[in-house]
Short mmCIF file of C-alpha atoms (C1' of nucleotides) in Angstrom, two decimals:
data_model
loop_
_atom_site.label_atom_id
_atom_site.label_comp_id
_atom_site.label_asym_id
_atom_site.label_seq_id
_atom_site.Cartn_x
_atom_site.Cartn_y
_atom_site.Cartn_z
CA MET A 1 0.00 0.00 0.00
CA PRO A 2 1.11 3.54 -0.75
CA PHE A 3 1.77 4.62 2.83
CA ASN A 4 4.52 2.08 3.46
CA LEU A 5 7.39 4.40 2.63
CA LEU A 6 6.04 6.95 5.08
CA LEU A 7 5.36 4.40 7.81
CA ASN A 8 8.94 3.19 7.49
CA ASN A 9 10.14 6.77 7.65
CA VAL A 10 8.22 7.25 10.90
CA ALA A 11 9.33 3.88 12.28
CA ARG A 12 12.94 5.03 12.18
CA TYR A 13 12.31 7.24 15.21
CA ILE A 14 9.13 6.10 16.99
CA HIS A 15 7.23 2.83 17.25
CA LEU A 16 3.54 2.85 16.36
CA THR A 17 0.95 0.18 17.21
CA ASP A 18 -1.34 -0.99 14.40
CA ASN A 19 -4.08 1.13 15.86
CA GLU A 20 -1.86 4.21 15.97
CA LYS A 21 -0.85 3.60 12.37
CA GLU A 22 -4.50 3.65 11.40
CA ILE A 23 -5.10 6.89 13.25
CA PHE A 24 -2.04 8.38 11.58
CA ILE A 25 -3.15 7.27 8.12
CA SER A 26 -6.63 8.66 8.69
CA HIS A 27 -5.05 12.13 8.84
CA LEU A 28 -3.21 11.77 5.54
CA HIS A 29 -4.13 12.72 1.99
CA GLN A 30 -2.54 11.71 -1.28
CA LYS A 31 -1.86 14.07 -4.14
CA LYS A 32 -0.19 13.99 -7.53
CA ILE A 33 1.81 16.98 -8.71
CA LYS A 34 2.68 17.20 -12.40
CA ARG A 35 6.12 18.33 -13.57
CA LYS A 36 6.46 22.14 -13.35
CA GLN A 37 3.30 22.41 -11.28
CA PHE A 38 3.56 24.40 -8.07
CA PHE A 39 2.66 22.80 -4.77
CA LEU A 40 3.12 26.14 -2.99
CA SER A 41 3.71 29.66 -4.26
CA TYR A 42 5.33 32.74 -2.76
CA GLY A 43 2.81 34.70 -0.70
CA GLU A 44 0.57 31.76 0.12
CA ILE A 45 0.06 30.36 3.59
CA CYS A 46 1.54 26.87 3.85
CA LYS A 47 -1.11 24.52 5.17
CA TYR A 48 0.56 21.15 4.58
CA SER A 49 3.73 19.23 5.15
CA ALA A 50 4.41 17.08 2.11
CA PHE A 51 6.16 13.71 2.11
CA VAL A 52 7.42 12.66 -1.34
CA THR A 53 6.92 9.01 -2.37
CA THR A 54 7.95 9.28 -6.05
CA GLY A 55 9.39 12.09 -8.16
CA CYS A 56 11.11 15.17 -6.80
CA LEU A 57 10.17 18.62 -5.53
CA ARG A 58 12.32 21.67 -5.02
CA GLY A 59 11.85 24.55 -2.59
CA PHE A 60 13.19 27.90 -3.76
CA THR A 61 12.90 31.64 -3.24
CA VAL A 62 13.07 34.41 -5.83
CA ASP A 63 15.15 37.46 -4.93
CA LYS A 64 14.51 41.10 -5.87
CA ASN A 65 16.48 40.65 -9.11
CA GLY A 66 14.29 37.71 -10.11
CA ILE A 67 16.99 35.14 -9.43
CA GLU A 68 15.92 31.80 -7.97
CA HIS A 69 17.71 30.27 -4.97
CA VAL A 70 17.11 26.60 -4.23
CA LEU A 71 16.79 25.93 -0.52
CA SER A 72 16.05 22.23 -0.69
CA PHE A 73 15.31 19.26 -2.89
CA ALA A 74 12.78 16.64 -1.82
CA PRO A 75 13.33 13.27 -3.51
CA PRO A 76 11.37 10.19 -2.32
CA ASP A 77 11.40 9.62 1.45
CA TRP A 78 11.82 13.34 2.20
CA TRP A 79 9.55 15.88 3.84
CA ILE A 80 9.16 19.42 2.57
CA ALA A 81 7.20 22.51 3.61
CA ASP A 82 7.68 26.24 4.08
CA MET A 83 8.47 25.89 7.76
CA TYR A 84 8.21 29.61 8.43
CA SER A 85 4.76 29.85 6.94
CA LEU A 86 3.59 26.52 8.32
CA ILE A 87 4.50 27.50 11.87
CA SER A 88 3.36 31.11 11.78
CA GLN A 89 0.45 30.63 9.36
CA LYS A 90 1.55 33.83 7.69
CA PRO A 91 2.31 34.25 3.96
CA GLY A 92 5.64 32.64 3.15
CA THR A 93 8.44 33.35 0.70
CA LEU A 94 9.02 29.82 -0.50
CA ASN A 95 7.92 28.29 -3.79
CA ILE A 96 7.66 24.52 -3.98
CA GLU A 97 7.59 23.10 -7.50
CA ALA A 98 7.68 19.62 -9.01
CA LEU A 99 10.83 18.93 -11.04
CA GLU A 100 9.08 15.84 -12.44
CA ASP A 101 5.70 14.14 -11.96
CA THR A 102 5.56 13.59 -8.21
CA ASP A 103 3.38 11.76 -5.68
CA VAL A 104 3.13 13.23 -2.22
CA ILE A 105 1.38 12.39 1.01
CA LEU A 106 0.01 15.45 2.77
CA LEU A 107 -0.39 16.13 6.45
CA SER A 108 -2.24 19.35 7.15
CA LYS A 109 -1.18 21.70 9.92
CA THR A 110 -4.44 21.08 11.76
CA ASP A 111 -4.18 17.30 11.39
CA GLN A 112 -0.61 17.49 12.62
CA GLU A 113 -1.80 19.26 15.74
CA LYS A 114 -4.55 16.70 16.26
CA LEU A 115 -1.90 14.04 15.92
CA TYR A 116 0.13 15.65 18.71
CA GLN A 117 -2.96 15.36 20.94
CA GLU A 118 -3.92 11.84 19.95
CA ILE A 119 -0.45 10.29 19.73
CA PRO A 120 2.06 12.42 21.68
CA LYS A 121 4.90 10.31 20.31
CA PHE A 122 4.56 12.40 17.16
CA GLU A 123 5.93 15.38 19.08
CA ARG A 124 9.06 13.31 19.40
CA PHE A 125 9.03 12.26 15.76
CA PHE A 126 8.79 15.78 14.42
CA ARG A 127 11.23 17.07 17.03
CA ILE A 128 13.84 14.62 15.79
CA LEU A 129 13.07 15.37 12.15
CA THR A 130 13.42 19.08 12.81
CA GLU A 131 16.66 18.60 14.73
CA LYS A 132 18.19 16.71 11.82
CA SER A 133 17.08 19.36 9.41
CA LEU A 134 18.56 22.05 11.65
CA VAL A 135 21.93 20.30 11.76
CA THR A 136 21.97 20.02 7.96
CA ASN A 137 21.12 23.68 7.59
CA GLN A 138 23.79 24.77 10.07
CA GLN A 139 26.36 22.76 8.18
CA ARG A 140 25.25 24.42 4.97
CA ILE A 141 25.74 27.86 6.50
CA VAL A 142 29.26 26.93 7.57
CA ASP A 143 29.99 25.49 4.12
CA ASN A 144 28.73 28.64 2.40
CA LEU A 145 30.89 30.79 4.67
CA SER A 146 34.08 28.78 4.48
CA LEU A 147 34.28 26.77 1.27
CA THR A 148 34.76 27.61 -2.42
CA ALA A 149 32.03 26.78 -4.92
CA GLU A 150 34.03 23.78 -6.09
CA GLU A 151 34.33 22.37 -2.57
CA ARG A 152 30.61 22.86 -2.02
CA TYR A 153 29.93 21.03 -5.25
CA ASN A 154 32.09 18.09 -4.19
CA ILE A 155 30.25 17.89 -0.90
CA PHE A 156 26.93 17.97 -2.70
CA CYS A 157 28.07 15.07 -4.89
CA GLU A 158 29.07 13.03 -1.85
CA ARG A 159 25.95 13.88 0.12
CA TYR A 160 23.37 13.46 -2.65
CA PRO A 161 24.90 11.04 -5.18
CA THR A 162 21.50 9.98 -6.53
CA LEU A 163 20.40 13.56 -7.18
CA ILE A 164 23.45 14.46 -9.27
CA ASN A 165 22.43 12.44 -12.33
CA HIS A 166 18.82 13.27 -11.81
CA LEU A 167 18.73 17.05 -11.63
CA PRO A 168 19.31 19.75 -14.25
CA GLN A 169 22.69 21.39 -13.62
CA LYS A 170 21.16 24.81 -13.13
CA GLN A 171 19.20 23.52 -10.14
CA ILE A 172 22.35 22.21 -8.50
CA ALA A 173 24.16 25.45 -9.35
CA SER A 174 21.41 27.37 -7.61
CA TYR A 175 21.58 25.13 -4.53
CA ILE A 176 25.39 25.48 -4.39
CA GLY A 177 25.03 29.24 -4.75
CA VAL A 178 26.61 30.00 -8.16
CA THR A 179 25.33 30.93 -11.61
CA PRO A 180 24.73 28.16 -14.19
CA GLU A 181 27.53 29.69 -16.31
CA PHE A 182 30.08 29.48 -13.55
CA PHE A 183 28.88 26.02 -12.59
CA SER A 184 29.43 24.83 -16.14
CA ARG A 185 32.95 26.28 -16.24
CA MET A 186 33.76 24.77 -12.87
CA ARG A 187 32.71 21.29 -13.96
CA ASN A 188 34.55 21.44 -17.29
CA ARG A 189 37.87 22.57 -15.90
CA HIS A 190 40.13 20.07 -14.21
CA MET B 1 15.88 33.10 42.02
CA PRO B 2 18.28 32.47 39.19
CA PHE B 3 16.05 30.09 37.22
CA ASN B 4 13.32 32.64 36.57
CA LEU B 5 14.56 33.73 33.16
CA LEU B 6 14.64 30.11 32.05
CA LEU B 7 11.22 29.30 33.51
CA ASN B 8 9.77 32.26 31.62
CA ASN B 9 11.49 31.07 28.48
CA VAL B 10 9.85 27.67 28.88
CA ALA B 11 6.49 29.17 29.82
CA ARG B 12 6.30 30.85 26.43
CA TYR B 13 5.50 27.49 24.85
CA ILE B 14 4.35 25.03 27.52
CA HIS B 15 2.68 25.35 30.92
CA LEU B 16 4.35 23.68 33.89
CA THR B 17 2.81 22.93 37.28
CA ASP B 18 4.83 23.88 40.36
CA ASN B 19 5.75 20.25 40.77
CA GLU B 20 6.93 19.98 37.17
CA LYS B 21 8.98 23.14 37.62
CA GLU B 22 10.74 21.50 40.54
CA ILE B 23 11.47 18.36 38.56
CA PHE B 24 12.80 20.51 35.73
CA ILE B 25 15.02 22.54 38.05
CA SER B 26 16.35 19.38 39.66
CA HIS B 27 17.91 18.50 36.30
CA LEU B 28 19.68 21.83 35.88
CA HIS B 29 23.17 23.00 36.81
CA GLN B 30 24.59 26.49 37.00
CA LYS B 31 27.97 27.49 35.69
CA LYS B 32 30.03 30.63 35.27
CA ILE B 33 32.19 31.09 32.19
CA LYS B 34 34.86 33.77 32.24
CA ARG B 35 35.48 36.02 29.24
CA LYS B 36 37.54 34.19 26.57
CA GLN B 37 36.99 30.86 28.30
CA PHE B 38 35.70 28.02 26.12
CA PHE B 39 32.50 26.24 27.03
CA LEU B 40 33.05 23.71 24.21
CA SER B 41 35.99 23.09 21.89
CA TYR B 42 36.27 21.60 18.42
CA GLY B 43 36.61 17.81 18.61
CA GLU B 44 34.80 17.43 21.93
CA ILE B 45 31.49 15.68 22.38
CA CYS B 46 28.79 18.17 23.36
CA LYS B 47 27.09 16.93 26.51
CA TYR B 48 25.05 20.00 27.48
CA SER B 49 22.60 22.52 26.15
CA ALA B 50 23.40 25.89 27.67
CA PHE B 51 20.90 28.63 28.46
CA VAL B 52 22.51 32.04 28.96
CA THR B 53 21.23 34.21 31.82
CA THR B 54 23.86 36.98 31.75
CA GLY B 55 26.76 37.76 29.41
CA CYS B 56 27.15 36.41 25.89
CA LEU B 57 28.54 33.32 24.17
CA ARG B 58 29.43 32.77 20.54
CA GLY B 59 29.46 29.55 18.55
CA PHE B 60 32.01 29.39 15.74
CA THR B 61 33.95 27.01 13.52
CA VAL B 62 37.53 27.34 12.29
CA ASP B 63 38.14 26.51 8.62
CA LYS B 64 41.20 24.87 7.07
CA ASN B 65 42.86 28.28 6.63
CA GLY B 66 42.41 29.04 10.31
CA ILE B 67 39.63 31.55 9.71
CA GLU B 68 36.80 31.69 12.25
CA HIS B 69 33.16 31.69 11.17
CA VAL B 70 30.53 32.70 13.72
CA LEU B 71 27.41 30.55 13.52
CA SER B 72 25.52 32.07 16.40
CA PHE B 73 25.56 34.46 19.30
CA ALA B 74 23.86 33.59 22.57
CA PRO B 75 22.92 36.64 24.64
CA PRO B 76 20.71 36.28 27.73
CA ASP B 77 17.52 34.25 27.21
CA TRP B 78 19.09 32.17 24.40
CA TRP B 79 19.99 28.51 24.16
CA ILE B 80 23.20 27.30 22.56
CA ALA B 81 24.81 23.92 21.88
CA ASP B 82 26.60 22.03 19.11
CA MET B 83 23.41 20.40 17.87
CA TYR B 84 25.22 17.97 15.61
CA SER B 85 27.41 16.69 18.39
CA LEU B 86 24.67 16.82 21.02
CA ILE B 87 22.35 14.66 18.91
CA SER B 88 24.90 12.22 17.55
CA GLN B 89 27.20 12.21 20.59
CA LYS B 90 30.11 12.30 18.17
CA PRO B 91 32.96 14.85 18.19
CA GLY B 92 31.70 18.17 16.87
CA THR B 93 33.22 21.03 14.90
CA LEU B 94 31.84 23.90 16.95
CA ASN B 95 33.67 26.04 19.47
CA ILE B 96 31.61 27.90 22.05
CA GLU B 97 33.41 30.75 23.79
CA ALA B 98 32.41 33.48 26.21
CA LEU B 99 32.68 36.99 24.75
CA GLU B 100 32.33 38.34 28.30
CA ASP B 101 31.85 36.86 31.77
CA THR B 102 28.74 34.74 31.36
CA ASP B 103 26.33 32.76 33.56
CA VAL B 104 24.68 29.72 32.03
CA ILE B 105 22.21 27.10 33.11
CA LEU B 106 23.12 23.64 31.84
CA LEU B 107 20.86 20.78 30.87
CA SER B 108 22.78 17.62 30.11
CA LYS B 109 21.84 15.35 27.21
CA THR B 110 20.95 12.55 29.63
CA ASP B 111 18.88 14.84 31.85
CA GLN B 112 17.12 16.15 28.76
CA GLU B 113 16.15 12.60 27.86
CA LYS B 114 14.96 11.91 31.40
CA LEU B 115 12.89 15.07 31.14
CA TYR B 116 11.22 13.75 27.98
CA GLN B 117 10.20 10.65 29.96
CA GLU B 118 9.08 12.45 33.09
CA ILE B 119 7.39 15.43 31.49
CA PRO B 120 6.51 14.67 27.86
CA LYS B 121 5.51 18.29 27.34
CA PHE B 122 9.24 18.99 27.02
CA GLU B 123 9.23 17.13 23.72
CA ARG B 124 6.89 19.86 22.56
CA PHE B 125 8.99 22.63 24.06
CA PHE B 126 12.18 21.54 22.36
CA ARG B 127 10.36 20.76 19.13
CA ILE B 128 9.10 24.33 18.99
CA LEU B 129 12.50 25.73 19.93
CA THR B 130 14.16 23.67 17.21
CA GLU B 131 11.55 24.68 14.65
CA LYS B 132 12.19 28.35 15.33
CA SER B 133 15.89 27.85 15.09
CA LEU B 134 15.44 26.01 11.80
CA VAL B 135 13.40 28.86 10.33
CA THR B 136 16.07 31.37 11.35
CA ASN B 137 18.79 29.25 9.80
CA GLN B 138 16.87 28.78 6.55
CA GLN B 139 16.39 32.51 6.31
CA ARG B 140 20.10 33.02 6.86
CA ILE B 141 20.90 30.63 4.00
CA VAL B 142 18.59 32.55 1.69
CA ASP B 143 20.11 35.84 2.83
CA ASN B 144 23.64 34.58 2.23
CA LEU B 145 22.66 33.39 -1.24
CA SER B 146 20.74 36.45 -2.36
CA LEU B 147 21.90 39.57 -0.52
CA THR B 148 25.03 41.72 -0.55
CA ALA B 149 27.14 42.04 2.58
CA GLU B 150 25.66 45.47 3.21
CA GLU B 151 22.10 44.18 3.04
CA ARG B 152 22.97 41.34 5.41
CA TYR B 153 24.47 43.87 7.78
CA ASN B 154 21.31 45.98 7.74
CA ILE B 155 19.21 42.91 8.48
CA PHE B 156 21.52 42.00 11.34
CA CYS B 157 21.09 45.49 12.78
CA GLU B 158 17.31 45.22 12.60
CA ARG B 159 17.18 41.70 13.97
CA TYR B 160 19.69 42.08 16.80
CA PRO B 161 19.71 45.78 17.74
CA THR B 162 20.98 45.10 21.24
CA LEU B 163 23.93 43.06 20.00
CA ILE B 164 25.22 45.75 17.63
CA ASN B 165 26.56 48.05 20.35
CA HIS B 166 27.66 45.13 22.44
CA LEU B 167 29.85 43.06 20.13
CA PRO B 168 33.30 43.69 18.62
CA GLN B 169 32.92 44.51 14.92
CA LYS B 170 35.02 41.58 13.85
CA GLN B 171 32.52 39.19 15.42
CA ILE B 172 29.65 40.73 13.50
CA ALA B 173 31.76 40.72 10.32
CA SER B 174 32.36 37.03 10.79
CA TYR B 175 28.66 36.33 11.32
CA ILE B 176 27.75 38.38 8.22
CA GLY B 177 30.40 36.50 6.26
CA VAL B 178 32.97 39.20 5.41
CA THR B 179 36.47 40.12 6.59
CA PRO B 180 36.89 42.71 9.35
CA GLU B 181 38.62 44.98 6.81
CA PHE B 182 35.73 44.93 4.39
CA PHE B 183 33.25 45.31 7.22
CA SER B 184 35.04 48.45 8.41
CA ARG B 185 35.05 49.94 4.90
CA MET B 186 31.39 49.07 4.43
CA ARG B 187 30.37 50.86 7.62
CA ASN B 188 32.48 53.95 6.94
CA ARG B 189 31.22 54.57 3.41
CA HIS B 190 27.85 56.09 2.75
"C1'" DC C 1 47.51 54.29 35.38
"C1'" DG C 2 50.43 52.71 32.00
"C1'" DG C 3 51.81 49.57 28.52
"C1'" DG C 4 50.93 45.85 25.34
"C1'" DG C 5 48.00 43.17 22.64
"C1'" DA C 6 43.74 43.23 20.37
"C1'" DA C 7 40.53 45.79 17.45
"C1'" DG C 8 39.69 48.99 13.92
"C1'" DT C 9 41.16 51.86 9.75
"C1'" DT C 10 42.93 52.78 5.25
"C1'" DG C 11 45.28 51.96 0.79
"C1'" DA C 12 47.07 49.08 -3.05
"C1'" DT C 13 46.37 45.18 -5.40
"C1'" DG C 14 44.43 40.35 -6.37
"C1'" DT C 15 40.67 36.94 -7.50
"C1'" DA C 16 36.44 34.08 -7.28
"C1'" DG C 17 32.63 34.32 -9.28
"C1'" DG C 18 28.99 37.46 -11.86
"C1'" DT C 19 27.17 39.46 -16.21
"C1'" DT C 20 26.14 39.65 -20.90
"C1'" DA C 21 25.79 37.57 -25.11
"C1'" DA C 22 25.55 34.16 -28.61
"C1'" DG C 23 25.71 29.62 -30.28
"C1'" DA C 24 25.18 24.38 -29.50
"C1'" DA C 25 22.96 20.58 -27.48
"C1'" DA C 26 19.40 18.37 -25.22
"C1'" DT C 27 14.62 17.60 -24.28
"C1'" DG C 28 9.67 17.29 -24.27
"C1'" DA C 29 5.04 18.14 -26.27
"C1'" DA C 30 2.43 17.30 -30.42
"C1'" DT D 1 9.94 12.80 -36.00
"C1'" DT D 2 9.82 17.62 -35.60
"C1'" DC D 3 10.15 21.96 -33.80
"C1'" DA D 4 10.18 25.02 -29.89
"C1'" DT D 5 11.85 25.64 -25.60
"C1'" DT D 6 14.97 24.86 -22.11
"C1'" DT D 7 19.49 23.84 -20.81
"C1'" DC D 8 24.37 23.91 -21.38
"C1'" DT D 9 28.73 25.85 -23.04
"C1'" DT D 10 32.23 29.24 -24.09
"C1'" DA D 11 34.26 33.80 -24.14
"C1'" DA D 12 35.13 38.75 -22.87
"C1'" DC D 13 34.69 41.74 -19.53
"C1'" DC D 14 33.23 43.33 -14.73
"C1'" DT D 15 32.69 43.79 -9.51
"C1'" DA D 16 32.19 42.59 -4.72
"C1'" DC D 17 34.91 41.25 -1.64
"C1'" DA D 18 39.68 39.21 -0.10
"C1'" DT D 19 44.51 39.78 0.97
"C1'" DC D 20 48.46 42.04 2.62
"C1'" DA D 21 50.55 45.62 4.95
"C1'" DA D 22 51.19 49.61 7.78
"C1'" DC D 23 49.15 52.61 10.92
"C1'" DT D 24 46.04 54.24 14.76
"C1'" DT D 25 43.03 53.60 18.49
"C1'" DC D 26 41.17 51.17 22.07
"C1'" DC D 27 40.82 48.64 26.26
"C1'" DC D 28 41.99 45.16 29.79
"C1'" DC D 29 44.89 43.57 33.16
"C1'" DG D 30 48.90 43.85 36.04
#
DNA sequence: CGGGGAAGTTGATGTAGGTTAAGAAATGAA
DNA sequence: TTCATTTCTTAACCTACATCAACTTCCCCG
């Protein structure tokens, strides 16, 4: 059944009884997002966390010069949301777009809060998830401050080997923090 | 009593009974850190979260060229730790140093876990804390990718007005991601 | 309260990476 | 398969910020 990937994802950090699994699943919705379709746009209020089962999403912002900056990729087994907007329920700055046809499982903000009431273990689950995400983001800040573009690229290759073949170069360039032109030059020099 | 600042910090997100407050306090330790003294050094395993009551700490890494990069400041009412090391209990890369004589309240990793057992509400507290920290860090990544040094400086001034007068310029420069020389020039042109 | 090390300033010069532009290659919708 | 649209490449030139060095000012600790 289609929720297995997600149940395994959850099982990494907390144990659920069969009954709890059913309660959990009752809060979930499935959705298909076609390539290039937006799951969330700048200025909207983020009402869902999305868990990708197939395909790939990207979260990005657009700066005042119209340049896109990729904050995160969400391949299968990853969660994505505009955390700022989800928490504050204010309009966010993040766009979330499908890089290919993608299946997601949605958990709404309100269902997530119900879940915290019904199965407090989920506080733990999302705490741990958020902690891991925080560590990754802190490392990225350090990398951006202290490494050259080439070093950041090498780290990206190590950390996300499956994504490298999968993604358009310009998306990786944007994540690394360089222009597509410079990224191309960087790759073709050695 | 010296735990009031911390109890207020906690009360922002969860409500504790008097009994729960006592249990919480029983897990805490106080410590004084003298100016320039290290609370945590690169390569150590981080065993404590620290909550600052007076003074100021800074968390920073040192890159392969010996250059320091400030990840965070912790003035009063802030938590600080090497999250990577605290979670994984592996040697971390963060240094945490007192910028002035500082009083902290410590919560050890093991006491934190006991707290989760004894008062599950603390799962919620630290989830919310971590979420807020994550949002701040994501915004910083976007800022580093899309803004000039001067724009990042202006944002820093808005966001941390009290720190501006308080900190040596070179520390702010390092947080912003520029050299002290460039930071000085930037401030003195207009 | 005085001296020494740290912090800040200023100038000359260097460089990683950006910008603009134009063509080549890949890709996807019909 | 075809054509239109992205994506990628290459080249010339540009700029934000770094580096190095010498000087001044600050400030803390004995």
